Coordinates of C-alpha atoms and ligand atoms in Angstrom, one line a residue:
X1 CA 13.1 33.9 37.5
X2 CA 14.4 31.3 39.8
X3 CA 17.6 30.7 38.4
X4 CA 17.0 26.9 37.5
X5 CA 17.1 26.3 33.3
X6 CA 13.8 25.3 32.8
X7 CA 13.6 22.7 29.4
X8 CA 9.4 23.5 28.1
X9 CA 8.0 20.3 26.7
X10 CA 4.9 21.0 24.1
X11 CA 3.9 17.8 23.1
X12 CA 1.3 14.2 23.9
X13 CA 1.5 13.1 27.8
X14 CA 2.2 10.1 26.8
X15 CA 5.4 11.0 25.1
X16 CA 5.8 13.8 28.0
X17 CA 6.0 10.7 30.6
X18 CA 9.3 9.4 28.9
X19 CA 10.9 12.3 28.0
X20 CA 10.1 13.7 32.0
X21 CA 12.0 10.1 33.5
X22 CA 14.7 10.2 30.8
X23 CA 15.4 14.0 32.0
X24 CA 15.3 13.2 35.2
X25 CA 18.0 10.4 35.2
X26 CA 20.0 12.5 32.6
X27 CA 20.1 16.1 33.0
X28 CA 18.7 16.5 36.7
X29 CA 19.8 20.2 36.8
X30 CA 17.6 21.1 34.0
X31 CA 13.6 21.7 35.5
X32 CA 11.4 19.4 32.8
X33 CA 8.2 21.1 32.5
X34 CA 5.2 20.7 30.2
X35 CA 3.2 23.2 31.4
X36 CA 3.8 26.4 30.5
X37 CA 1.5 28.4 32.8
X38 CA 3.6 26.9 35.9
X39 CA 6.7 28.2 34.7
X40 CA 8.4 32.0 34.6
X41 CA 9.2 32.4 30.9
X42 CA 12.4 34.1 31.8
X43 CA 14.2 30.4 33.0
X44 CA 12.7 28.9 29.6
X45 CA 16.3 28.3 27.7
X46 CA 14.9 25.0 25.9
X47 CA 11.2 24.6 24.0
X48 CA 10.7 21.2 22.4
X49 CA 6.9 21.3 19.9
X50 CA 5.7 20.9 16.8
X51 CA 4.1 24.1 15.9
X52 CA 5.7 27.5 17.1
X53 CA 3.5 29.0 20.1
X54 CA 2.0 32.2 19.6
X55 CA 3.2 33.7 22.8
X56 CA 7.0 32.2 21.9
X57 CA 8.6 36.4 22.4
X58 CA 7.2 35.5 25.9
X59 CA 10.8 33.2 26.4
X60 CA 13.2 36.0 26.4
X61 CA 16.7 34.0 27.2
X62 CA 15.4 30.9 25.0
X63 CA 18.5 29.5 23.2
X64 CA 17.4 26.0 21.7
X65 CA 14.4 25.4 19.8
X66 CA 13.3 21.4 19.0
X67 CA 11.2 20.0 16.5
X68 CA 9.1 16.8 17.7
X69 CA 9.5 15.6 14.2
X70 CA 12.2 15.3 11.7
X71 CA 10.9 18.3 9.7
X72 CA 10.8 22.2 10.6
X73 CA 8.8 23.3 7.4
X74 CA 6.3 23.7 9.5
X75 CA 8.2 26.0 12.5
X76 CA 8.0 29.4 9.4
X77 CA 11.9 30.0 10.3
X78 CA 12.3 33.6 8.4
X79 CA 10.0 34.5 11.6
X80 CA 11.9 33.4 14.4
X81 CA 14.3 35.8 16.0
X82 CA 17.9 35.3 14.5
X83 CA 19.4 34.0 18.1
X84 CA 18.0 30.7 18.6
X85 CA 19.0 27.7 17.4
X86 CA 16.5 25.6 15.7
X87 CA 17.4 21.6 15.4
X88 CA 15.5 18.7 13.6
X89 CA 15.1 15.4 15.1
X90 CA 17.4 13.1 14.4
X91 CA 16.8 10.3 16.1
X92 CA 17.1 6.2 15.3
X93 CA 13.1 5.3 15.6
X94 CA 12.5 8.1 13.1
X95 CA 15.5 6.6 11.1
X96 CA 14.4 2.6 11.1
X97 CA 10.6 3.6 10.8
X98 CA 11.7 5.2 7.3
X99 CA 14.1 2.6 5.9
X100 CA 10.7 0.0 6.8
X101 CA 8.9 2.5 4.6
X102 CA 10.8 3.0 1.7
X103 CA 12.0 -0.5 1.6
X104 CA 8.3 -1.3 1.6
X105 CA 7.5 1.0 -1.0
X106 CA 10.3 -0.1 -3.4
X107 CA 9.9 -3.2 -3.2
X108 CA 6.5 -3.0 -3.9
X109 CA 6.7 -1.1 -6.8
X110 CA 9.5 -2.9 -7.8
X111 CA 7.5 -6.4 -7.6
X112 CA 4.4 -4.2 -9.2
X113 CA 2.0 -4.8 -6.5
X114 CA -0.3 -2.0 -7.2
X115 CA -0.7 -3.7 -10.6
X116 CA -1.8 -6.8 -9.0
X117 CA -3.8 -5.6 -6.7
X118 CA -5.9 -4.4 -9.7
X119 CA -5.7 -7.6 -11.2
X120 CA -6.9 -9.1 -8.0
X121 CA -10.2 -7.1 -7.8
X122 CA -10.6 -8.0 -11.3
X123 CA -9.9 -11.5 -10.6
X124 CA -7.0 -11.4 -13.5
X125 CA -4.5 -14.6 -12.7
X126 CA -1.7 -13.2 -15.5
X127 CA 2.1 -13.0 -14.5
X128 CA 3.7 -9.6 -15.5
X129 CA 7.0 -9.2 -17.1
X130 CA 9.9 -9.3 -13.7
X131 CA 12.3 -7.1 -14.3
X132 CA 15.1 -7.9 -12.1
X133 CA 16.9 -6.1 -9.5
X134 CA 19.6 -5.0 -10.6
X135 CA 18.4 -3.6 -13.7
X136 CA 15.9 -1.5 -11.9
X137 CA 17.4 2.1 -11.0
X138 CA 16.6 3.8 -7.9
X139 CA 16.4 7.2 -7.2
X140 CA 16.5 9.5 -4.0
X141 CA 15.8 13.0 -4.3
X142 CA 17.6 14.3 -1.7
X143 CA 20.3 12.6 0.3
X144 CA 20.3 13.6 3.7
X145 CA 20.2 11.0 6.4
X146 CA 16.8 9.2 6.0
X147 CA 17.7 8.3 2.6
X148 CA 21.2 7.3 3.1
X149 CA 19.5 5.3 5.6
X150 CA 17.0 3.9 3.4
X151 CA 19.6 3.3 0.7
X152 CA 22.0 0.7 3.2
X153 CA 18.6 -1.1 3.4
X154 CA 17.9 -1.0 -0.5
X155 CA 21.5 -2.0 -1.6
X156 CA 21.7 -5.9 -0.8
X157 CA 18.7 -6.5 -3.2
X158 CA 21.5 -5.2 -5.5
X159 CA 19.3 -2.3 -6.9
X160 CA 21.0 0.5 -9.1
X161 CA 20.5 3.1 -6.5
X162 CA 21.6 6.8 -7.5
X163 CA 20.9 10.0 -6.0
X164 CA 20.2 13.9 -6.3
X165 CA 20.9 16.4 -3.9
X166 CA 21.5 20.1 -3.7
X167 CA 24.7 20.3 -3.3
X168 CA 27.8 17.5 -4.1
X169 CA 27.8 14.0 -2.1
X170 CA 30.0 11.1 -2.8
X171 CA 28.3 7.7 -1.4
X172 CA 30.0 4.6 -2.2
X173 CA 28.1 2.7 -4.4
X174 CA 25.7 5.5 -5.1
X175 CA 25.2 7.2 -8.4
X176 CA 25.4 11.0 -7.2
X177 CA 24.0 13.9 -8.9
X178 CA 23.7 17.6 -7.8
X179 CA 22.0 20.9 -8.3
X180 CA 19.6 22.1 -10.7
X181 CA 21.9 21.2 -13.7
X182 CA 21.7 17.4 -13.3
X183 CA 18.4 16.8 -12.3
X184 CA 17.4 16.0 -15.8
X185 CA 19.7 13.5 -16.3
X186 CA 19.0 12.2 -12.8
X187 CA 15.4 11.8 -13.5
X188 CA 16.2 10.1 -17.1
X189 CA 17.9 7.3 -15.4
X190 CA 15.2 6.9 -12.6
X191 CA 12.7 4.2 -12.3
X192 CA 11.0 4.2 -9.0
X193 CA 11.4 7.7 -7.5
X194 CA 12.1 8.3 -4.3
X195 CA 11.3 11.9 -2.3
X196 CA 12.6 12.7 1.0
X197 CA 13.5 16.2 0.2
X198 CA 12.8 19.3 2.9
X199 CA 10.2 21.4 2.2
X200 CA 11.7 24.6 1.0
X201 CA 10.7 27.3 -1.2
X202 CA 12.6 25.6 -3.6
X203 CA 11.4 22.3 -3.6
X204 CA 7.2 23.3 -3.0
X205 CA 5.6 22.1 -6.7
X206 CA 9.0 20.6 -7.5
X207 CA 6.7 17.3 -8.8
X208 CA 5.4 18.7 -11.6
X209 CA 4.4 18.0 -14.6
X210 CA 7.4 18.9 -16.2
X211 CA 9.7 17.1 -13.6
X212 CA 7.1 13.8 -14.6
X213 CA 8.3 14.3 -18.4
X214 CA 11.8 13.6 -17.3
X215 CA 11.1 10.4 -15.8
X216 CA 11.2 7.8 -18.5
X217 CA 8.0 5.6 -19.2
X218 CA 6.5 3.2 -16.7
X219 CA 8.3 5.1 -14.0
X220 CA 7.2 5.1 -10.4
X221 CA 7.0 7.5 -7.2
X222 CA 7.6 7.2 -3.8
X223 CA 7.0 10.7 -1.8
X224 CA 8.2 10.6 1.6
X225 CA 8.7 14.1 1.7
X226 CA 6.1 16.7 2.2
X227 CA 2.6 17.0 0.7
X228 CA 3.3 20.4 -1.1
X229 CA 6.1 19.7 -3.2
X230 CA 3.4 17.5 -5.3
X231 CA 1.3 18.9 -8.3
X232 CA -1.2 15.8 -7.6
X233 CA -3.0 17.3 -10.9
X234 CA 0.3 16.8 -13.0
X235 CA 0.8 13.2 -11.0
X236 CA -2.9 12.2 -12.0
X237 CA -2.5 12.8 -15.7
X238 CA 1.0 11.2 -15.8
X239 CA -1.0 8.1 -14.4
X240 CA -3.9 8.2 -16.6
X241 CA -2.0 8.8 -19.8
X242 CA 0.7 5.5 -18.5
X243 CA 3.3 7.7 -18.5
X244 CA 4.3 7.0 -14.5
X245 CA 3.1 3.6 -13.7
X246 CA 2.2 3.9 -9.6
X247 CA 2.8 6.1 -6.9
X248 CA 2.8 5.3 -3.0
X249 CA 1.8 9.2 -1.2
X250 CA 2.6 9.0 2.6
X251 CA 2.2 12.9 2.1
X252 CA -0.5 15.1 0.7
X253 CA -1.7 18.6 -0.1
X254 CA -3.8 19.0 2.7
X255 CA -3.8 16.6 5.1
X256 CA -6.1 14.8 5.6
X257 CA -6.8 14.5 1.9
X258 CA -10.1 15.4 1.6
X259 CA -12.6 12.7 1.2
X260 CA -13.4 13.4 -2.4
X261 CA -9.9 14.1 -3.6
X262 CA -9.2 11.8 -7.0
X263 CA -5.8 10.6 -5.2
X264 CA -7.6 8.1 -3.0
X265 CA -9.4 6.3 -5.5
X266 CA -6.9 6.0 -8.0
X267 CA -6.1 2.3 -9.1
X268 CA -2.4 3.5 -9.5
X269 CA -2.1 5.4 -6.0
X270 CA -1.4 3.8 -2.7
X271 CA -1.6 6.1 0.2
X272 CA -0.8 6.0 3.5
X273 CA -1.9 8.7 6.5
X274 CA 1.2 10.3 7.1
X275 CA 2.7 7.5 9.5
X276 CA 6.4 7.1 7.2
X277 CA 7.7 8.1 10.2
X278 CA 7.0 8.7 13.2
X279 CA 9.0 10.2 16.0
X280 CA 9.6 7.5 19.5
X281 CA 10.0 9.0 22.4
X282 CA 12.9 6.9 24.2
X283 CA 14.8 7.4 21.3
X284 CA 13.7 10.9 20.8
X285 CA 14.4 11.6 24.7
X286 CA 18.5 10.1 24.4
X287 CA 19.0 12.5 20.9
X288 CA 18.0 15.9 22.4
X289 CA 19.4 14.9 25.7
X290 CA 22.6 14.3 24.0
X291 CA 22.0 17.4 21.8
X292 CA 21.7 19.7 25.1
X293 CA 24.5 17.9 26.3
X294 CA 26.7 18.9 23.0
X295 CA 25.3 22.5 23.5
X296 CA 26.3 23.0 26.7
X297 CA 29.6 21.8 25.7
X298 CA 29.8 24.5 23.2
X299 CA 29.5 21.4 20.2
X300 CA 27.7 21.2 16.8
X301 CA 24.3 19.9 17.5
X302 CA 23.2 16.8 15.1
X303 CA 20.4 18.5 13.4
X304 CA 21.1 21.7 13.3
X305 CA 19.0 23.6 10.9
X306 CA 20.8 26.0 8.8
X307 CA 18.0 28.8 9.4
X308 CA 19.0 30.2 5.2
X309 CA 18.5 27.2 3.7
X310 CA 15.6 26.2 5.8
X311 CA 16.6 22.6 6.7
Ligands
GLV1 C1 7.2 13.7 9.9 O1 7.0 14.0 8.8 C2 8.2 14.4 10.7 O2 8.6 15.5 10.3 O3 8.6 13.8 11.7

């Protein structure tokens, strides 16, 4: 142990090289490594990565633990020791990348573009009914920060927008709905559905086929969230029987969907690699430099993962 706090990048070299010059000018007191052979575990009080290491009992006096992305589902809290602080990122590219996204998506489905891409293959020149903006009602299943996000992007189309959460929020302008009691009547005024809940034991196979039944007909899905929470059976026949009208996946049970899986030929499914959104390193660097910053000062971190409720 040499004393100096040591902060243990586990990430590309490419996004390594930004974070390393954005430590450097920033936080100069704090050693940036990203190899963790070169340095003695005992000085490692900061780990950024994706997946937990294997060896991660080897970091003794660890205190902070970042996720490269904006989820932790992956990180298995319940077996992390109790001490260390585990934060999500929070960070504006992450932010912007998933108000393009959704935006995208909802408009889309609002303007039924997966309909007329069928029509298209079929060569089918025939107008479908418009229903108009304001009559169409949005809905976010969770409202944490990306979807608030995405909603300030939504609301000058002049979209219904409402959302459902866990536990009470008050948005202005937002139709709020909360815990398991209202999610029925959340769902019955939804149109185009959109998912950018955690992954939690709760919410895994929260999609299903019953959660589809609540949705009135001709209703469409957008899932942001994570691949698990979908019963892509229960999805398919709520497709097939015209129930939901279209769904755009940026997440799927595995990933990579396998090559053979229904889900990517589908006529009513768009998909997209996993690529919502994706973390940016400048902006990535400033948030946990500023989050370091705010621990250090004895502050809440932004992001902070309450390790019982898993997000
Ligand atoms: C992507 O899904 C992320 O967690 O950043």
């Amino acid at each position: 142990m040499n004393g100096r706090p040591v902060f243990l990048f586990n990430s590309t070299a490419e996004r390594a090289a930004v974070f390393r010059e954005a430590f450097a000018r920033d936080l100069p007191d704090l050693i940036f490594a990203d190899d963790a052979a070169a340095v003695d575990p005992d000085d490692v009080r900061y780990l950024i990565t994706w997946k937990i290491p294997a060896d991660l009992d080897r970091y003794r006096r660890l205190e902070v633990i970042f996720s490269i992305g904006a989820g932790v589902d992956q990180f298995d809290g319940a077996g992390l020791p109790a001490g260390i602080a585990v934060v999500r990122m929070v960070e504006d590219g992450i932010v912007r990348m998933m108000q393009e996204y959704v935006a995208l998506s909802v408009l889309a489905l609002h303007r039924d573009w997966p309909a007329y891409a069928v029509q298209q293959s079929e060569a089918v020149w025939r107008p479908l009914p418009a229903v108009q903006a304001g009559a169409r009602r949005i809905g976010f299943l969770g409202l944490g920060m990306l979807a608030q996000a995405a909603m300030d992007r939504l609301a000058p189309f002049g979209f219904a927008l409402a959302g459902w959460s866990r536990s009470p929020r008050t948005i202005a302008g937002v139709e709020t709905f909360h815990g398991a009691a209202q999610l029925a009547g959340f769902l019955a005024r939804t149109d185009i559905l959109v998912c950018l809940l955690p992954l939690t034991a709760e919410t895994r196979g929260l999609l299903n086929a019953e959660f589809f039944a609540r949705l009135p007909q001709g209703a469409a899905l957008v899932q942001a969230g994570r691949g698990p929470q979908l019963d892509t059976a229960a999805l398919l026949s709520a497709l097939d029987r015209g129930h939901l009208s279209a769904a755009v996946l940026d997440v799927t049970d595995p990933e990579p969907l396998p090559a053979d899986h229904p889900l990517w030929r589908h006529p009513k499914v768009v998909i997209t690699p996993h690529v919502a959104s994706v973390t940016q390193p400048q902006t990535a660097a400033h948030a946990v430099i500023d989050n370091i910053r705010r621990h250090r000062d004895g502050q809440p971190m932004i992001g902070l993962v309450d390790r019982a409720r898993g997000y």
